[in-house]
Amino acid sequence: MSGFPLFPYRQEKLPAYRIDTGDLQAIRKIKSALLNLLTLTLQPEAEQLIVLCIGTDRSTGDALGPITGSKLKKLRPRRTIVFGTLEEPVHAVNLAEIIGMIRTCHPSPYIIAVDACLGKTGSVGCVDIGAGPVLPGAGVSKTLPAVWDIHINGIVNVGGFLEYFVLQNTRLSLVVHMADTISRGLYFALQSLPQPESRQE
């Protein structure tokens, strides 16, 4: 299944960000990064903002997405539908079905995808934010549908060897802290967007 390249912006010219969630200014930096990307890529034709939080609570490291989704949903960002929570996770088994449902119900969505990934030792605790697809399941060598328009990848542990077990043995405190930081940064960015009637034609 193809992703959601709804608007033909040139992704190679768009900025990408790496933000350490241990930074005291991390929430502000995440908000700023997302607002910049949203300003550059969000078009009036997008009739629905969607945050798609991918992962499962059956694995500590992979729970970053659903924990973020649960926290963000409680904040109730305006004009936004949140998919993927602890109660209703979006994961490898149902991701294609959820994407199909989104495309059916919202023909012109704008999707921000959140997922966990593995990286180098010095990058653990950081989030990578950029335009284009997040490739869910890459940390455990799964091939799953790609989702667009902005990706937020949280680096929860060190990759390169026995990724499945590394995700299982990730510290919950780190994942919860990262989810809290990402959800609040997302919320403040979404709340800062202009209302549709005030957007320039």
Coordinates of C-alpha atoms in Angstrom, one line a residue:
M1 CA 0.0 0.0 0.0
S2 CA 1.3 3.4 -0.8
G3 CA 1.5 6.1 1.8
F4 CA 0.0 9.6 1.9
P5 CA 2.2 11.9 -0.4
L6 CA -0.8 14.2 -0.8
F7 CA 1.0 17.3 -1.7
P8 CA 4.0 17.4 -4.1
Y9 CA 6.4 19.4 -1.9
R10 CA 10.0 18.6 -2.4
Q11 CA 10.9 16.7 0.7
E12 CA 14.7 17.0 0.2
K13 CA 14.5 20.7 0.7
L14 CA 12.5 20.5 3.9
P15 CA 14.3 20.6 7.3
A16 CA 14.8 17.7 9.6
Y17 CA 15.3 17.9 13.3
R18 CA 16.8 15.8 16.1
I19 CA 15.8 16.8 19.6
D20 CA 17.0 15.4 22.9
T21 CA 14.0 14.9 25.2
G22 CA 16.3 15.3 28.1
D23 CA 16.8 19.0 27.1
L24 CA 14.8 21.3 29.3
Q25 CA 13.6 23.1 26.2
A26 CA 12.6 19.9 24.4
I27 CA 8.9 20.6 24.4
R28 CA 9.4 24.1 22.9
K29 CA 11.8 22.7 20.3
I30 CA 9.4 20.0 19.3
K31 CA 6.6 22.5 19.0
S32 CA 8.8 24.8 16.9
A33 CA 10.0 22.0 14.6
L34 CA 6.4 20.7 14.0
L35 CA 5.0 24.2 13.4
N36 CA 7.7 24.9 10.8
L37 CA 7.0 21.7 8.9
L38 CA 3.3 22.2 9.2
T39 CA 3.6 25.7 7.8
L40 CA 5.7 24.4 4.9
T41 CA 3.5 21.4 4.0
L42 CA 0.0 21.7 5.3
Q43 CA -2.4 22.7 2.5
P44 CA -5.9 24.1 2.7
E45 CA -7.1 21.0 0.9
A46 CA -6.3 18.8 3.9
E47 CA -9.7 18.3 5.5
Q48 CA -8.6 16.5 8.6
L49 CA -5.5 16.5 10.9
I50 CA -4.7 13.0 12.1
V51 CA -2.0 11.9 14.6
L52 CA -1.3 8.2 14.1
C53 CA 0.6 6.7 17.0
I54 CA 2.0 3.3 16.1
G55 CA 3.1 0.5 18.5
T56 CA 2.0 -2.0 21.1
D57 CA 1.8 -2.1 24.9
R58 CA 3.1 -5.7 24.7
S59 CA 6.6 -4.4 24.3
T60 CA 8.0 -1.6 26.6
G61 CA 10.0 0.1 23.9
D62 CA 7.3 -0.2 21.2
A63 CA 4.8 1.3 23.7
L64 CA 6.1 4.8 22.9
G65 CA 3.4 5.3 20.2
P66 CA 0.3 4.2 22.2
I67 CA 1.5 6.0 25.4
T68 CA 2.0 9.2 23.4
G69 CA -1.5 8.7 21.8
S70 CA -3.2 8.3 25.2
K71 CA -1.5 11.4 26.6
L72 CA -2.3 13.5 23.5
K73 CA -5.9 12.3 23.4
K74 CA -6.4 13.5 27.0
L75 CA -5.1 16.9 26.0
R76 CA -7.8 17.1 23.3
P77 CA -6.0 19.1 20.6
R78 CA -8.5 20.9 18.3
R79 CA -9.2 19.8 14.7
T80 CA -7.2 16.6 15.4
I81 CA -8.2 12.9 15.5
V82 CA -5.8 10.7 17.4
F83 CA -5.4 7.0 16.4
G84 CA -3.3 4.6 18.5
T85 CA -3.7 4.6 22.3
L86 CA -3.0 2.1 25.1
E87 CA -6.7 1.2 24.9
E88 CA -6.9 0.9 21.1
P89 CA -3.3 0.5 19.8
V90 CA -2.4 0.6 16.1
H91 CA 0.2 -2.0 15.4
A92 CA 1.6 -4.5 12.8
V93 CA -1.6 -6.5 12.7
N94 CA -4.1 -3.7 12.2
L95 CA -2.1 -0.9 10.7
A96 CA -3.1 -1.5 7.1
E97 CA -6.8 -1.7 8.1
I98 CA -6.6 1.6 10.1
I99 CA -4.9 3.3 7.2
G100 CA -7.6 2.1 4.9
M101 CA -10.3 3.3 7.2
I102 CA -8.6 6.7 7.4
R103 CA -8.5 7.0 3.7
T104 CA -12.2 6.0 3.4
C105 CA -13.5 8.4 6.1
H106 CA -11.1 11.2 5.3
P107 CA -10.1 11.4 1.6
S108 CA -7.7 14.3 2.2
P109 CA -6.0 13.7 5.6
Y110 CA -2.8 15.2 6.9
I111 CA -1.1 12.6 9.0
I112 CA 1.6 13.0 11.6
A113 CA 2.9 9.5 12.5
V114 CA 4.6 8.7 15.8
D115 CA 6.7 5.5 16.3
A116 CA 9.5 4.1 18.3
C117 CA 12.8 3.1 16.7
L118 CA 16.3 2.0 17.7
G119 CA 19.5 3.9 17.1
K120 CA 23.1 4.6 18.3
T121 CA 23.9 4.8 22.0
G122 CA 24.3 8.6 21.9
S123 CA 20.9 9.1 20.3
V124 CA 18.8 7.2 22.8
G125 CA 16.2 9.6 24.2
C126 CA 16.1 11.7 21.1
V127 CA 13.3 12.2 18.6
D128 CA 13.8 12.7 14.9
I129 CA 11.2 14.9 13.2
G130 CA 10.9 15.4 9.4
A131 CA 8.7 15.3 6.4
G132 CA 7.7 12.1 4.6
P133 CA 7.2 8.6 5.7
V134 CA 8.0 6.9 8.9
L135 CA 8.6 3.2 8.2
P136 CA 6.8 1.4 11.1
G137 CA 8.3 -1.8 12.3
A138 CA 11.8 -1.0 10.9
G139 CA 13.3 -1.6 14.4
V140 CA 12.3 -5.2 14.3
S141 CA 12.7 -5.8 10.6
K142 CA 9.0 -5.9 9.7
T143 CA 7.6 -4.6 6.4
L144 CA 4.5 -2.5 7.2
P145 CA 2.6 0.2 5.3
A146 CA 4.4 3.6 5.3
V147 CA 2.5 6.6 6.5
W148 CA 3.1 10.2 5.6
D149 CA 3.1 13.5 5.9
I150 CA 5.3 14.2 9.0
H151 CA 7.1 11.5 11.0
I152 CA 8.2 11.6 14.6
N153 CA 10.6 8.8 15.5
G154 CA 11.5 8.3 19.1
I155 CA 14.8 6.5 19.7
V156 CA 14.1 4.4 22.7
N157 CA 17.2 2.1 22.8
V158 CA 20.3 0.9 21.0
G159 CA 19.9 -1.0 17.7
G160 CA 22.0 -3.4 15.7
F161 CA 21.5 -6.7 17.5
L162 CA 18.5 -8.7 18.7
E163 CA 16.2 -5.7 18.2
Y164 CA 13.1 -7.5 19.4
F165 CA 14.6 -8.3 22.7
V166 CA 16.1 -4.8 23.0
L167 CA 12.6 -3.3 22.6
Q168 CA 11.3 -5.7 25.2
N169 CA 14.0 -4.6 27.7
T170 CA 13.7 -0.9 27.2
R171 CA 13.3 1.2 30.4
L172 CA 9.7 2.2 30.9
S173 CA 10.6 5.5 32.6
L174 CA 12.4 6.6 29.5
V175 CA 9.5 5.7 27.2
V176 CA 7.0 7.5 29.5
H177 CA 9.2 10.6 29.6
M178 CA 9.6 10.7 25.9
A179 CA 5.9 10.1 25.3
D180 CA 5.1 13.0 27.7
T181 CA 7.5 15.3 25.9
I182 CA 6.3 14.4 22.4
S183 CA 2.6 14.6 23.3
R184 CA 3.0 18.1 24.8
G185 CA 5.1 19.3 21.9
L186 CA 2.5 18.0 19.5
Y187 CA -0.3 19.6 21.5
F188 CA 1.2 23.0 21.6
A189 CA 2.0 22.9 17.9
L190 CA -1.5 21.8 16.9
Q191 CA -3.0 24.4 19.2
S192 CA -0.9 27.1 17.5
L193 CA -2.2 26.4 14.0
P194 CA -4.6 29.1 12.7
Q195 CA -8.2 28.2 12.5
P196 CA -9.4 27.3 9.0
E197 CA -11.4 30.5 8.5
S198 CA -8.3 32.6 9.3
R199 CA -5.9 30.7 7.0
Q200 CA -4.8 32.7 4.0
E201 CA -6.2 31.6 0.6

